[in-house]
CSV table of C-alpha atoms and ligand atoms in Angstrom, one decimal:
chain,number,residue,atom,x,y,z
A,126,UNK,CA,-19.3,-7.8,-0.1
A,127,UNK,CA,-17.0,-10.2,1.7
A,128,UNK,CA,-13.5,-10.2,0.4
A,129,UNK,CA,-12.5,-13.9,0.0
A,130,UNK,CA,-9.5,-15.4,1.7
A,131,UNK,CA,-6.7,-16.0,-0.8
A,132,UNK,CA,-6.3,-19.5,-2.2
A,133,UNK,CA,-2.9,-21.2,-1.7
A,134,UNK,CA,-2.1,-21.0,-5.4
A,135,UNK,CA,-2.6,-17.2,-5.6
A,136,UNK,CA,0.4,-14.9,-5.8
A,137,UNK,CA,1.1,-11.2,-6.3
A,138,UNK,CA,4.2,-9.3,-7.5
A,139,UNK,CA,5.6,-6.1,-6.2
A,140,UNK,CA,8.3,-4.1,-8.1
A,141,UNK,CA,10.1,-1.4,-6.1
A,142,UNK,CA,11.4,1.5,-8.2
A,143,UNK,CA,13.5,3.6,-5.7
A,144,UNK,CA,13.9,6.7,-7.8
A,145,UNK,CA,12.5,10.1,-6.9
A,146,UNK,CA,13.4,13.6,-8.2
A,147,UNK,CA,13.7,14.8,-4.6
A,148,UNK,CA,13.1,13.2,-1.2
A,149,UNK,CA,10.0,14.6,0.6
A,150,UNK,CA,10.6,15.7,4.2
A,151,UNK,CA,8.4,13.0,5.8
A,152,UNK,CA,9.3,10.1,3.5
A,153,UNK,CA,10.7,7.0,5.2
A,154,UNK,CA,10.8,4.7,2.1
A,155,UNK,CA,13.9,3.5,0.5
A,156,UNK,CA,14.4,6.2,-2.1
A,157,UNK,CA,17.4,7.5,-4.1
A,158,UNK,CA,17.8,10.5,-6.3
A,159,UNK,CA,16.7,9.8,-9.8
A,160,UNK,CA,19.4,8.8,-12.2
A,161,UNK,CA,18.2,8.0,-15.7
A,162,UNK,CA,21.3,6.0,-16.4
A,163,UNK,CA,20.3,3.4,-13.8
A,164,UNK,CA,16.8,2.8,-15.2
A,165,UNK,CA,17.8,0.2,-17.7
A,166,UNK,CA,20.0,-1.6,-15.0
A,167,UNK,CA,17.1,-1.7,-12.6
A,168,UNK,CA,14.8,-3.2,-15.3
A,169,UNK,CA,17.5,-5.8,-16.0
A,170,UNK,CA,17.6,-6.5,-12.2
A,171,UNK,CA,13.8,-7.1,-12.2
A,172,UNK,CA,14.2,-9.4,-15.2
A,173,UNK,CA,16.8,-11.5,-13.4
A,174,UNK,CA,14.6,-11.7,-10.4
A,175,UNK,CA,11.6,-12.8,-12.4
A,176,UNK,CA,13.7,-15.5,-14.1
A,177,UNK,CA,14.9,-16.8,-10.7
A,178,UNK,CA,11.3,-16.9,-9.5
A,179,UNK,CA,9.9,-18.5,-12.7
A,180,UNK,CA,10.0,-22.2,-11.4
A,181,UNK,CA,7.7,-21.1,-8.5
A,182,UNK,CA,5.6,-18.7,-10.5
A,183,UNK,CA,4.7,-21.1,-13.3
A,184,UNK,CA,2.6,-23.2,-10.8
A,185,UNK,CA,0.7,-20.2,-9.4
A,186,UNK,CA,-2.2,-18.0,-10.2
A,187,UNK,CA,-1.3,-14.3,-10.6
A,188,UNK,CA,-3.8,-11.9,-8.9
A,189,UNK,CA,-2.0,-8.6,-9.0
A,190,UNK,CA,1.1,-6.7,-10.0
A,191,UNK,CA,2.1,-3.4,-8.3
A,192,UNK,CA,4.8,-1.0,-9.3
A,193,UNK,CA,5.6,1.1,-6.2
A,194,UNK,CA,8.4,3.4,-5.0
A,195,UNK,CA,9.8,5.8,-5.2
A,196,UNK,CA,8.3,7.1,-8.4
A,197,UNK,CA,7.8,4.2,-10.8
A,198,UNK,CA,6.4,6.6,-13.4
A,199,UNK,CA,9.9,7.9,-13.9
A,200,UNK,CA,10.6,4.7,-15.8
A,201,UNK,CA,9.5,4.7,-19.4
A,202,UNK,CA,6.4,2.9,-20.6
A,203,UNK,CA,8.8,0.7,-22.7
A,204,UNK,CA,10.6,-0.4,-19.5
A,205,UNK,CA,7.3,-1.3,-17.9
A,206,UNK,CA,6.3,-3.3,-21.0
A,207,UNK,CA,9.6,-5.1,-20.9
A,208,UNK,CA,9.0,-6.1,-17.3
A,209,UNK,CA,5.4,-7.2,-18.0
A,210,UNK,CA,6.6,-9.3,-21.0
A,211,UNK,CA,9.1,-11.1,-18.8
A,212,UNK,CA,6.3,-11.8,-16.2
A,213,UNK,CA,4.2,-13.2,-19.1
A,214,UNK,CA,7.0,-15.6,-19.9
A,215,UNK,CA,7.2,-16.8,-16.3
A,216,UNK,CA,3.5,-17.1,-15.5
A,217,UNK,CA,0.4,-17.4,-17.7
A,218,UNK,CA,-2.1,-14.6,-16.8
A,219,UNK,CA,-4.7,-12.5,-18.5
A,220,UNK,CA,-3.9,-8.8,-18.2
A,221,UNK,CA,-7.6,-7.9,-18.2
A,222,UNK,CA,-8.3,-10.1,-15.1
A,223,UNK,CA,-5.2,-9.0,-13.3
A,224,UNK,CA,-4.9,-5.8,-11.3
A,225,UNK,CA,-1.8,-4.0,-12.5
A,226,UNK,CA,-1.2,-0.8,-10.5
A,227,UNK,CA,1.4,1.8,-10.9
A,228,UNK,CA,2.1,4.8,-8.5
A,229,UNK,CA,2.3,8.2,-10.2
A,230,UNK,CA,3.3,11.6,-8.8
A,231,UNK,CA,1.0,14.4,-10.2
A,232,UNK,CA,3.9,16.6,-11.3
A,233,UNK,CA,5.3,14.1,-13.7
A,234,UNK,CA,2.3,12.9,-15.6
A,235,UNK,CA,0.1,14.2,-18.5
A,236,UNK,CA,-2.7,12.5,-20.4
A,237,UNK,CA,0.0,11.2,-22.8
A,238,UNK,CA,2.0,9.7,-20.0
A,239,UNK,CA,-1.0,7.8,-18.7
A,240,UNK,CA,-1.9,6.7,-22.3
A,241,UNK,CA,1.6,5.2,-22.8
A,242,UNK,CA,1.5,3.3,-19.5
A,243,UNK,CA,-2.0,2.0,-20.3
A,244,UNK,CA,-0.7,0.7,-23.6
A,245,UNK,CA,2.2,-0.9,-21.7
A,246,UNK,CA,-0.4,-2.8,-19.5
A,247,UNK,CA,-1.1,-0.6,-16.5
A,248,UNK,CA,-4.9,-0.8,-15.6
A,249,UNK,CA,-4.9,1.0,-12.2
A,250,UNK,CA,-3.3,4.3,-11.2
A,251,UNK,CA,-2.3,5.2,-7.7
A,252,UNK,CA,-1.8,8.9,-7.6
A,253,UNK,CA,0.1,10.5,-4.7
A,254,UNK,CA,-2.2,13.5,-4.1
A,255,UNK,CA,-1.8,14.0,-0.3
A,256,UNK,CA,-3.8,17.3,-0.2
A,257,UNK,CA,-5.6,19.8,-2.4
A,258,UNK,CA,-4.2,22.7,-0.4
A,259,UNK,CA,-1.2,24.4,-2.0
A,260,UNK,CA,0.1,25.8,1.3
A,261,UNK,CA,0.1,22.3,2.8
A,262,UNK,CA,1.6,20.7,-0.2
A,263,UNK,CA,4.4,23.2,0.1
A,264,UNK,CA,4.9,22.5,3.8
A,265,UNK,CA,5.0,18.7,3.0
A,266,UNK,CA,7.8,19.6,0.5
A,267,UNK,CA,5.8,18.0,-2.3
A,268,UNK,CA,6.6,19.1,-5.9
A,269,UNK,CA,3.0,19.4,-7.2
A,270,UNK,CA,0.1,21.9,-6.7
A,271,UNK,CA,-3.5,21.2,-6.0
A,272,UNK,CA,-4.3,22.0,-9.6
A,273,UNK,CA,-1.7,19.5,-10.8
A,274,UNK,CA,-3.3,16.9,-8.6
A,275,UNK,CA,-6.7,17.4,-10.0
A,276,UNK,CA,-5.3,17.4,-13.6
A,277,UNK,CA,-3.5,14.1,-13.0
A,278,UNK,CA,-6.7,12.3,-11.9
A,279,UNK,CA,-8.6,13.7,-14.9
A,280,UNK,CA,-5.8,12.9,-17.3
A,281,UNK,CA,-5.6,9.3,-16.0
A,282,UNK,CA,-9.4,8.8,-16.5
A,283,UNK,CA,-9.3,10.4,-19.9
A,284,UNK,CA,-6.4,8.2,-21.0
A,285,UNK,CA,-8.5,5.2,-20.1
A,286,UNK,CA,-6.9,4.2,-16.7
A,287,UNK,CA,-10.2,4.8,-14.9
A,288,UNK,CA,-9.5,2.6,-11.9
A,289,UNK,CA,-7.9,5.3,-9.9
A,290,UNK,CA,-6.8,5.4,-6.2
A,291,UNK,CA,-5.4,8.5,-4.5
A,292,UNK,CA,-3.6,9.0,-1.2
A,293,UNK,CA,-4.8,11.8,1.2
A,294,UNK,CA,-3.0,12.9,4.4
A,295,UNK,CA,-4.4,14.4,7.6
A,296,UNK,CA,-2.8,15.7,10.8
A,297,UNK,CA,-0.4,17.9,8.8
A,298,UNK,CA,1.2,21.0,10.5
A,299,UNK,CA,-1.0,24.0,9.8
A,300,UNK,CA,-4.0,21.9,8.5
A,301,UNK,CA,-7.4,23.4,9.4
A,302,UNK,CA,-10.9,21.9,9.3
A,303,UNK,CA,-11.8,24.2,6.4
A,304,UNK,CA,-8.8,23.1,4.4
A,305,UNK,CA,-9.6,19.4,5.1
A,306,UNK,CA,-13.2,19.8,4.1
A,307,UNK,CA,-12.1,21.3,0.9
A,308,UNK,CA,-9.7,18.5,0.2
A,309,UNK,CA,-12.3,15.9,0.9
A,310,UNK,CA,-14.9,17.5,-1.4
A,311,UNK,CA,-12.4,18.0,-4.2
A,312,UNK,CA,-11.3,14.4,-3.9
A,313,UNK,CA,-14.8,13.0,-4.2
A,314,UNK,CA,-15.7,15.4,-7.1
A,315,UNK,CA,-13.1,13.6,-9.1
A,316,UNK,CA,-13.6,10.2,-10.8
A,317,UNK,CA,-11.8,8.1,-8.3
A,318,UNK,CA,-12.7,4.5,-7.3
A,319,UNK,CA,-10.5,4.1,-4.3
A,320,UNK,CA,-8.8,6.2,-1.6
A,321,UNK,CA,-6.2,5.6,1.1
A,322,UNK,CA,-6.1,7.9,4.1
A,323,UNK,CA,-3.0,8.4,6.3
A,324,UNK,CA,-2.0,10.6,9.1
A,325,UNK,CA,1.4,12.3,9.0
A,326,UNK,CA,3.9,10.5,11.1
A,327,UNK,CA,7.4,11.5,12.1
A,328,UNK,CA,9.7,8.6,11.2
A,329,UNK,CA,13.2,8.4,12.4
A,330,UNK,CA,15.8,9.3,9.7
A,331,UNK,CA,13.5,11.8,7.9
A,332,UNK,CA,14.0,15.6,7.9
A,333,UNK,CA,10.6,16.0,9.5
A,334,UNK,CA,11.8,13.9,12.4
A,335,UNK,CA,14.7,16.2,13.0
A,336,UNK,CA,12.3,19.2,13.0
A,337,UNK,CA,9.7,17.4,15.0
A,338,UNK,CA,9.6,19.7,18.0
A,339,UNK,CA,9.1,22.8,15.8
A,340,UNK,CA,6.5,21.1,13.5
A,341,UNK,CA,4.6,19.6,16.4
A,342,UNK,CA,3.6,23.1,17.5
A,343,UNK,CA,1.6,23.5,14.3
A,344,UNK,CA,-0.1,20.1,14.4
A,345,UNK,CA,-3.9,19.9,14.8
A,346,UNK,CA,-4.7,18.7,18.4
A,347,UNK,CA,-5.5,14.9,18.9
A,348,UNK,CA,-9.1,15.8,19.2
A,349,UNK,CA,-9.1,17.8,16.0
A,350,UNK,CA,-7.2,15.0,14.2
A,351,UNK,CA,-9.8,12.5,15.4
A,352,UNK,CA,-12.6,14.7,14.1
A,353,UNK,CA,-10.8,15.0,10.7
A,354,UNK,CA,-10.7,11.2,10.4
A,355,UNK,CA,-14.3,10.7,11.5
A,356,UNK,CA,-15.5,13.5,9.3
A,357,UNK,CA,-13.7,12.0,6.3
A,358,UNK,CA,-15.2,8.5,7.0
A,359,UNK,CA,-18.7,10.0,7.0
A,360,UNK,CA,-18.0,12.1,3.9
A,361,UNK,CA,-16.7,9.1,1.9
A,362,UNK,CA,-19.6,6.9,3.0
A,363,UNK,CA,-22.0,9.5,1.7
A,364,UNK,CA,-20.0,9.5,-1.6
A,365,UNK,CA,-20.2,5.7,-1.9
A,366,UNK,CA,-16.6,5.2,-0.9
A,367,UNK,CA,-17.0,2.4,1.7
A,368,UNK,CA,-14.4,1.9,4.4
A,369,UNK,CA,-13.3,-1.7,3.9
A,370,UNK,CA,-10.1,-1.4,5.8
A,371,UNK,CA,-8.8,1.0,8.6
A,372,UNK,CA,-7.4,3.4,6.1
A,373,UNK,CA,-8.8,2.3,2.7
A,374,UNK,CA,-12.1,3.2,1.0
A,375,UNK,CA,-13.5,1.9,-2.2
A,376,UNK,CA,-16.5,2.1,-4.5
A,377,UNK,CA,-18.3,-1.2,-4.6
A,378,UNK,CA,-16.2,-3.9,-6.3
A,379,UNK,CA,-13.0,-1.7,-6.4
A,380,UNK,CA,-11.2,-2.8,-3.3
A,381,UNK,CA,-7.5,-3.2,-3.9
A,382,UNK,CA,-6.7,-6.8,-4.9
A,383,UNK,CA,-3.1,-6.2,-4.2
A,384,UNK,CA,-3.3,-4.7,-0.7
A,385,UNK,CA,-6.0,-7.1,0.5
A,386,UNK,CA,-3.4,-9.8,-0.3
A,387,UNK,CA,-1.1,-8.3,2.3
A,388,UNK,CA,-3.9,-8.2,4.9
A,389,UNK,CA,-5.2,-11.7,4.2
A,390,UNK,CA,-1.9,-13.6,3.9
A,391,UNK,CA,-1.5,-14.0,0.1
A,392,UNK,CA,2.0,-14.9,-0.8
A,393,UNK,CA,4.0,-12.3,-2.9
A,394,UNK,CA,7.3,-11.8,-4.5
A,395,UNK,CA,8.9,-8.4,-4.0
A,396,UNK,CA,11.5,-7.4,-6.6
A,397,UNK,CA,13.9,-4.5,-6.5
A,398,UNK,CA,16.1,-3.0,-3.8
A,399,UNK,CA,14.6,-3.2,-0.3
A,400,UNK,CA,11.6,-5.1,-1.5
A,401,UNK,CA,10.0,-7.7,0.9
A,402,UNK,CA,8.6,-11.1,-0.2
A,403,UNK,CA,6.4,-13.4,1.7
A,404,UNK,CA,6.7,-17.0,0.6
A,405,UNK,CA,6.3,-20.4,2.3
A,406,UNK,CA,5.8,-18.8,5.7
A,407,UNK,CA,9.0,-16.8,5.4
A,408,UNK,CA,9.6,-13.1,5.1
A,409,UNK,CA,12.5,-12.2,2.9
A,410,UNK,CA,14.0,-8.8,2.1
A,411,UNK,CA,16.3,-7.7,-0.7
A,412,UNK,CA,19.4,-5.6,0.0
A,413,UNK,CA,18.6,-1.9,0.4
A,414,UNK,CA,21.8,-0.9,-1.4
A,415,UNK,CA,21.0,-0.1,-5.0
A,416,UNK,CA,24.5,-0.6,-6.3
A,417,UNK,CA,24.8,-4.0,-4.5
A,418,UNK,CA,21.3,-5.0,-5.7
A,419,UNK,CA,22.3,-4.2,-9.3
A,420,UNK,CA,25.7,-6.0,-9.0
A,421,UNK,CA,24.1,-9.1,-7.5
A,422,UNK,CA,21.4,-9.3,-10.1
A,423,UNK,CA,23.9,-8.7,-12.9
A,424,UNK,CA,26.1,-11.6,-11.7
A,425,UNK,CA,23.1,-13.9,-11.4
A,426,UNK,CA,23.1,-13.9,-7.6
A,427,UNK,CA,20.2,-13.5,-5.2
A,428,UNK,CA,19.8,-10.0,-3.8
A,429,UNK,CA,18.1,-11.3,-0.7
A,430,UNK,CA,20.0,-10.3,2.5
A,431,UNK,CA,17.5,-11.0,5.2
A,432,UNK,CA,15.2,-13.9,5.9
A,433,UNK,CA,13.0,-14.8,8.9
A,434,UNK,CA,10.4,-17.5,9.6
A,435,UNK,CA,8.1,-16.9,12.5
A,436,UNK,CA,7.1,-19.9,14.6
A,437,UNK,CA,3.6,-21.3,14.1
A,438,UNK,CA,1.8,-19.4,16.9
A,439,UNK,CA,3.5,-16.1,16.0
A,440,UNK,CA,2.6,-16.5,12.3
A,441,UNK,CA,-1.0,-17.2,13.2
A,442,UNK,CA,-1.2,-14.2,15.5
A,443,UNK,CA,0.3,-11.8,13.0
A,444,UNK,CA,-2.0,-12.9,10.2
A,445,UNK,CA,-5.1,-12.9,12.5
A,446,UNK,CA,-4.2,-9.3,13.7
A,447,UNK,CA,-3.5,-7.9,10.2
A,448,UNK,CA,-6.8,-9.5,8.9
A,449,UNK,CA,-8.6,-7.6,11.6
A,450,UNK,CA,-7.7,-4.4,9.8
A,451,UNK,CA,-10.5,-5.3,7.3
A,452,UNK,CA,-14.0,-4.0,8.2
A,453,UNK,CA,-15.4,-7.5,7.5
A,454,UNK,CA,-13.3,-8.8,10.4
A,455,UNK,CA,-12.1,-12.4,10.7
A,456,UNK,CA,-14.6,-15.3,10.0
A,457,UNK,CA,-13.3,-17.7,12.6
A,458,UNK,CA,-14.3,-21.0,10.9
A,459,UNK,CA,-13.1,-20.0,7.5
A,460,UNK,CA,-9.8,-18.7,8.9
A,461,UNK,CA,-9.2,-21.9,10.9
A,462,UNK,CA,-9.9,-24.1,7.9
A,463,UNK,CA,-7.6,-22.1,5.6
A,464,UNK,CA,-4.8,-21.6,8.1
A,465,UNK,CA,-4.8,-23.3,11.5
A,466,UNK,CA,-6.9,-23.3,14.7
A,467,UNK,CA,-6.8,-20.2,16.9
A,468,UNK,CA,-5.2,-21.1,20.2
A,469,UNK,CA,-7.1,-20.9,23.4
A,470,UNK,CA,-4.7,-18.3,24.7
A,471,UNK,CA,-5.3,-16.1,21.7
A,472,UNK,CA,-9.1,-16.5,22.2
A,473,UNK,CA,-8.7,-15.5,25.8
A,474,UNK,CA,-6.9,-12.3,24.7
A,475,UNK,CA,-9.6,-11.6,22.2
A,476,UNK,CA,-12.2,-11.9,24.9
A,477,UNK,CA,-10.2,-9.5,27.0
A,478,UNK,CA,-10.1,-7.0,24.2
A,479,UNK,CA,-13.9,-7.4,23.7
A,480,UNK,CA,-14.4,-6.5,27.4
A,481,UNK,CA,-12.4,-3.3,26.8
A,482,UNK,CA,-14.6,-2.7,23.7
A,483,UNK,CA,-11.7,-2.8,21.1
A,484,UNK,CA,-13.2,-6.0,19.5
A,485,UNK,CA,-16.7,-7.4,19.0
A,486,UNK,CA,-17.9,-10.9,18.0
A,487,UNK,CA,-21.0,-11.0,15.7
A,488,UNK,CA,-21.9,-14.6,15.2
A,489,UNK,CA,-18.9,-16.2,13.7
A,490,UNK,CA,-16.9,-13.1,13.0
A,491,UNK,CA,-14.5,-11.1,15.1
A,492,UNK,CA,-14.0,-7.5,14.1
A,493,UNK,CA,-12.7,-4.1,15.4
A,494,UNK,CA,-15.1,-1.7,17.0
A,495,UNK,CA,-14.7,2.0,16.2
A,496,UNK,CA,-12.5,2.3,19.2
A,497,UNK,CA,-10.5,-0.6,18.0
A,498,UNK,CA,-9.9,1.1,14.7
A,499,UNK,CA,-8.8,4.3,16.3
A,500,UNK,CA,-6.4,2.4,18.6
A,501,UNK,CA,-5.4,-0.4,16.3
A,502,UNK,CA,-1.7,-0.2,17.3
A,503,UNK,CA,-2.7,-1.0,20.9
A,504,UNK,CA,-4.8,-3.9,19.8
A,505,UNK,CA,-1.9,-5.2,17.7
A,506,UNK,CA,0.6,-4.9,20.5
A,507,UNK,CA,-1.7,-7.0,22.7
A,508,UNK,CA,-2.2,-9.7,20.1
A,509,UNK,CA,1.3,-10.0,18.5
B,108,SF4,S1,7.4,11.1,-3.8
B,108,SF4,FE1,6.7,9.5,-2.4
B,108,SF4,S2,8.4,8.0,-2.4
B,108,SF4,FE2,9.2,9.9,-3.4
B,108,SF4,S3,10.2,11.0,-1.7
B,108,SF4,FE3,8.1,11.7,-1.8
B,108,SF4,S4,6.9,10.4,-0.4
B,108,SF4,FE4,8.8,9.4,-0.8
């Protein structure tokens, strides 16, 4: 199935809930220690932002809503319902036709939790599993066990949120092929519709980054990590989870409406501290400081503290390159009709990447080769 390009009237919403019980050693997201007393203020901040966005929203078609974090499931179902009610006041949408995802951490959710969030309007669960190996979960400083991970997926399905995506991680210190095979099999034995695969990275500012030299000694070799990835791709394909993007796999019809918007250039509002928006060709970012965010929203001011607009060619290159992440590649004619013509210089660079076997052109589509998927960062740095 070909995922269609977003129409100009389409829009998505992202809500960033920055609270976590504890920060994982590898996490580079904007996260603060959970403080229940701030939950209500954050929700009020979201409401102020929705009200500010309402004049734009009322003319648009809502495709997806995503509650990410952090750990959004630390908020109550009533908070989520309050936010969704405010969205309903700003933009007409049918909840059953709109993908409404929330991220969950396995340690903090039971069947009852999922049931409450389903009643509040959530129809897709993104569960942060990472691994089904207790020793690796411990080394990742995660708070849940493999059993908790399994239970969370089953609880979500039993509560009626049966559109379930999970995250899995490879290239973890101490990870073996046997452990990875077990994680893959356990994952696909569960009732999931979608899966995202990541390799562990050491980002500046994280505690893993500070311990990088010691942890690196325990990492699988590059060759082993590549085998883990390719083995996972084969395994998922056999289990009908098709690779539709470099790191995303889905059963037929269950690709992420929200994430494909990021890859195909759909506009979105990001609400909450540190959230990005993409509107009118501009990238905007809210302040990362939670207190400042709450204060600005309370006083009716905009929390945006950064704004940039790429020039025409830069914008086109970025969109073209990100669209290449999708397995379907870029349909040249459709892309040019929807956005703008691809410059001759860009096409020369594409031809050069084809010669190096990073890209291929099949008829009217340009897509990554297997080598291009493995070395996407190199492709991106040539094109952007
Ligand atoms: S649970 Fe997720 S968002 Fe929270 S600290 Fe861990 S990795 Fe980061």
